[in-house]
Tab-separated table of C-alpha atoms in Angstrom:
chain	number	residue	atom	x	y	z
A	1	MET	CA	109.658	80.456	130.398
A	2	ASP	CA	110.678	83.743	131.971
A	3	LEU	CA	113.504	83.989	129.444
A	4	ASN	CA	111.094	83.523	126.547
A	5	LEU	CA	108.786	86.174	127.952
A	6	HIS	CA	111.771	88.474	128.313
A	7	ASN	CA	112.763	87.900	124.679
A	8	ILE	CA	109.192	88.420	123.464
A	9	TYR	CA	109.027	91.672	125.457
A	10	HIS	CA	112.199	92.987	123.840
A	11	ILE	CA	111.037	91.942	120.377
A	12	HIS	CA	107.767	93.841	120.788
A	13	LEU	CA	109.575	96.808	122.310
A	14	TYR	CA	111.971	96.860	119.349
A	15	LYS	CA	109.064	96.708	116.892
A	16	TYR	CA	107.302	99.510	118.797
A	17	ILE	CA	110.373	101.752	118.798
A	18	ARG	CA	111.033	101.011	115.136
A	19	GLY	CA	107.420	101.879	114.342
A	20	LEU	CA	107.746	105.171	116.222
A	21	PHE	CA	110.936	105.910	114.319
A	22	PHE	CA	109.323	105.412	110.921
A	23	VAL	CA	106.261	107.390	111.990
A	24	GLY	CA	108.568	110.215	113.074
A	25	VAL	CA	110.462	110.133	109.780
A	26	ALA	CA	107.205	110.137	107.826
A	27	ALA	CA	105.813	113.030	109.871
A	28	THR	CA	109.035	115.015	109.448
A	29	THR	CA	109.048	114.358	105.699
A	30	ILE	CA	105.420	115.463	105.388
A	31	PHE	CA	106.117	118.595	107.452
A	32	VAL	CA	109.190	119.542	105.393
A	33	TYR	CA	107.387	118.860	102.118
A	34	THR	CA	104.334	120.866	103.215
A	35	HIS	CA	106.466	123.721	104.528
A	36	GLN	CA	108.512	123.719	101.318
A	37	ASN	CA	105.367	123.828	99.214
A	38	GLU	CA	104.024	126.699	101.312
A	39	SER	CA	107.326	128.563	100.924
A	40	GLU	CA	107.315	127.950	97.176
A	41	ASN	CA	103.702	129.081	96.917
A	42	ASN	CA	104.453	132.230	98.927
A	43	SER	CA	107.508	132.854	96.778
A	44	ARG	CA	105.424	132.434	93.619
A	45	LYS	CA	102.843	134.869	94.995
A	46	ARG	CA	105.544	137.428	95.747
A	47	MET	CA	107.096	136.955	92.319
A	48	SER	CA	103.689	137.211	90.705
A	49	LYS	CA	103.035	140.466	92.556
A	50	GLN	CA	106.457	141.827	91.603
A	51	ASP	CA	105.932	140.789	87.986
A	52	SER	CA	102.582	142.570	88.002
A	53	ILE	CA	104.207	145.753	89.341
A	54	GLN	CA	106.991	145.556	86.767
A	55	GLU	CA	104.479	145.018	83.973
A	56	LYS	CA	102.594	148.157	85.046
A	57	ARG	CA	105.845	150.116	85.061
A	58	LEU	CA	106.745	148.870	81.586
A	59	ASP	CA	103.246	149.675	80.318
A	60	THR	CA	103.585	153.213	81.700
A	61	MET	CA	106.986	153.655	80.094
A	62	LEU	CA	105.762	152.346	76.735
A	63	ALA	CA	102.696	154.575	76.902
A	64	VAL	CA	104.847	157.665	77.528
A	65	CYS	CA	107.253	156.692	74.730
A	66	GLU	CA	104.339	156.154	72.376
A	67	LYS	CA	102.877	159.544	73.320
A	68	TYR	CA	106.119	161.379	72.599
A	69	ARG	CA	106.733	159.378	69.437
A	70	HIS	CA	103.625	160.990	67.941
A	71	ASP	CA	104.380	164.440	69.355
A	72	GLN	CA	105.660	166.543	66.456
A	73	THR	CA	107.513	168.952	68.737
A	74	TYR	CA	109.357	166.084	70.356
A	75	LEU	CA	110.142	164.519	66.975
A	76	THR	CA	111.509	167.784	65.642
A	77	GLU	CA	113.605	168.694	68.669
A	78	TYR	CA	114.927	165.310	69.769
A	79	VAL	CA	114.625	162.881	66.859
A	80	GLU	CA	114.803	164.727	63.552
A	81	LYS	CA	117.578	166.998	64.823
A	82	PRO	CA	119.408	164.567	67.142
A	83	GLY	CA	122.024	165.959	69.432
A	84	GLU	CA	121.482	169.622	68.607
A	85	LYS	CA	120.314	170.331	72.124
A	86	LEU	CA	122.489	168.760	74.787
A	87	HIS	CA	121.143	168.751	78.321
A	88	GLY	CA	122.934	167.599	81.450
A	89	LYS	CA	126.520	166.646	82.145
A	90	PHE	CA	128.445	163.768	80.639
A	91	THR	CA	131.541	161.946	81.869
A	92	LEU	CA	133.785	160.467	79.175
A	93	GLU	CA	136.617	157.941	79.373
A	94	PRO	CA	138.800	157.443	76.267
A	95	LYS	CA	140.397	154.009	76.835
A	96	GLY	CA	137.214	152.078	77.459
A	97	LYS	CA	135.163	154.369	75.186
A	98	LEU	CA	132.611	155.127	77.903
A	99	VAL	CA	130.079	157.915	78.317
A	100	MET	CA	128.055	158.307	81.486
A	101	CYS	CA	125.124	160.702	81.734
A	102	ASN	CA	125.310	162.303	85.172
A	103	THR	CA	122.224	162.969	87.245
A	104	MET	CA	122.263	164.541	90.683
A	105	LYS	CA	122.648	162.246	93.708
A	106	GLN	CA	123.148	159.073	91.666
A	107	GLY	CA	126.377	158.268	93.470
A	108	THR	CA	128.316	160.790	91.396
A	109	THR	CA	131.358	160.855	93.688
A	110	THR	CA	131.560	157.064	93.705
A	111	TRP	CA	131.400	156.973	89.921
A	112	ALA	CA	134.006	159.740	89.689
A	113	ARG	CA	136.304	157.529	91.750
A	114	ILE	CA	135.633	154.588	89.406
A	115	PHE	CA	136.423	156.689	86.337
A	116	LEU	CA	139.604	157.982	87.971
A	117	GLN	CA	140.773	154.393	88.393
A	118	LEU	CA	140.347	153.986	84.631
A	119	TYR	CA	142.185	157.231	83.910
A	120	LEU	CA	144.926	156.717	86.522
A	121	PRO	CA	145.127	153.006	87.381
A	122	ARG	CA	148.604	153.310	88.940
A	123	ALA	CA	148.338	156.750	90.534
A	124	VAL	CA	147.550	155.302	93.971
A	125	ASN	CA	146.869	151.934	95.568
A	126	TRP	CA	143.135	152.016	94.874
A	127	SER	CA	142.409	148.834	96.819
A	128	LYS	CA	143.585	150.529	100.040
A	129	GLN	CA	142.443	154.055	99.246
A	130	SER	CA	139.402	155.196	101.236
A	131	PRO	CA	136.420	155.979	98.970
A	132	LYS	CA	135.515	158.907	101.236
A	133	PHE	CA	138.811	160.788	100.987
A	134	SER	CA	140.508	161.830	97.764
A	135	PRO	CA	144.251	161.118	97.525
A	136	PHE	CA	144.618	164.206	95.338
A	137	LYS	CA	144.740	167.873	96.311
A	138	VAL	CA	141.172	168.217	95.070
A	139	GLY	CA	138.071	166.050	95.363
A	140	TYR	CA	137.287	163.098	93.101
A	141	GLN	CA	134.836	164.977	90.890
A	142	VAL	CA	137.089	168.001	90.402
A	143	LYS	CA	140.060	165.785	89.570
A	144	LEU	CA	137.978	163.867	87.038
A	145	GLN	CA	136.873	167.085	85.346
A	146	GLN	CA	140.506	168.201	85.111
A	147	LEU	CA	141.580	164.950	83.452
A	148	GLN	CA	138.599	164.921	81.136
A	149	GLY	CA	139.396	168.490	80.048
A	150	LYS	CA	142.916	167.404	79.077
A	151	HIS	CA	141.680	164.490	76.961
A	152	PHE	CA	138.659	166.068	75.286
A	153	SER	CA	137.993	169.528	73.929
A	154	LYS	CA	134.467	170.887	74.199
A	155	ASN	CA	133.835	170.206	70.508
A	156	GLN	CA	135.168	166.649	70.788
A	157	LYS	CA	132.975	165.979	73.798
A	158	ASN	CA	129.866	167.356	72.084
A	159	GLY	CA	130.669	165.363	68.954
A	160	ILE	CA	130.883	162.112	70.907
A	161	VAL	CA	127.606	162.789	72.712
A	162	LYS	CA	125.881	163.633	69.420
A	163	SER	CA	127.229	160.455	67.830
A	164	LEU	CA	125.235	158.412	70.340
A	165	GLU	CA	122.138	159.104	68.256
A	166	GLU	CA	123.674	157.119	65.389
A	167	ARG	CA	123.165	153.387	65.101
A	168	ASP	CA	126.876	152.520	64.934
A	169	HIS	CA	128.315	154.825	67.573
A	170	GLU	CA	131.785	154.165	68.956
A	171	TYR	CA	131.227	154.910	72.639
A	172	LEU	CA	129.174	152.908	75.122
A	173	ALA	CA	126.724	155.213	76.906
A	174	PHE	CA	124.945	154.508	80.177
A	175	PHE	CA	123.304	156.184	83.138
A	176	VAL	CA	122.743	155.060	86.717
A	177	CYS	CA	119.351	154.646	88.385
A	178	ARG	CA	119.297	154.907	92.168
A	179	ASN	CA	116.590	153.870	94.594
A	180	PRO	CA	114.414	157.019	94.782
A	181	ILE	CA	114.130	156.884	98.584
A	182	GLU	CA	117.903	156.548	98.977
A	183	ARG	CA	118.365	159.383	96.514
A	184	LEU	CA	115.954	161.622	98.432
A	185	LYS	CA	117.710	160.780	101.692
A	186	SER	CA	121.076	161.603	100.161
A	187	LEU	CA	119.765	164.943	98.869
A	188	TYR	CA	118.349	165.741	102.316
A	189	SER	CA	121.719	165.009	103.993
A	190	TYR	CA	123.528	167.032	101.335
A	191	SER	CA	121.184	169.972	101.880
A	192	LEU	CA	121.775	169.794	105.633
A	193	ASP	CA	125.519	169.960	105.036
A	194	LEU	CA	125.038	173.078	102.900
A	195	GLY	CA	122.813	174.664	105.531
A	196	ARG	CA	119.848	175.003	103.191
A	197	PHE	CA	117.466	174.303	106.053
A	198	LYS	CA	117.625	173.343	109.703
A	199	ARG	CA	117.562	169.777	110.965
A	200	GLY	CA	114.120	168.605	112.020
A	201	ARG	CA	112.310	171.276	110.038
A	202	THR	CA	110.390	170.853	106.796
A	203	PRO	CA	112.543	172.088	103.868
């Protein structure tokens, strides 16, 4: 009789433990599913907010483009007479047929190094060369300008830039957009190096 009671006790204990196990699994599943749904909902909200911001930016850009499209001065100077007035600096690379429009503090030195690897792929071991220090007697940007001057005359360079206004132009043109805060920080550090103003003081 005691043996039967012992067996019955273990059977009920087993059923109880098994029940707790399944309850635990169910609770964990519900928690994970709920947490996942909350994460997905939060992610959707963030994406929705980002999409809204991007839409406003695009609307602003389109509005400005539309404004200038109907501005006769703009049409005359920059559309009807394309390429007659060239503003800014351009970096050209002949092998890959590339043109980059340079803007200040866009990572110009880094891009000069990239273009030098296209011009002089075997000049140095680029994979081991420090991006901060030029392996040449001059800096990256100066070296690039020297090479570019050897490959393109001023008239050739201007002709290539002007050709970008045509539908079937030969060169691929691009420019680099940098995070505006990072760009401002870089300009501030650069100005400190030049001694334009003192550290800790408003420029």
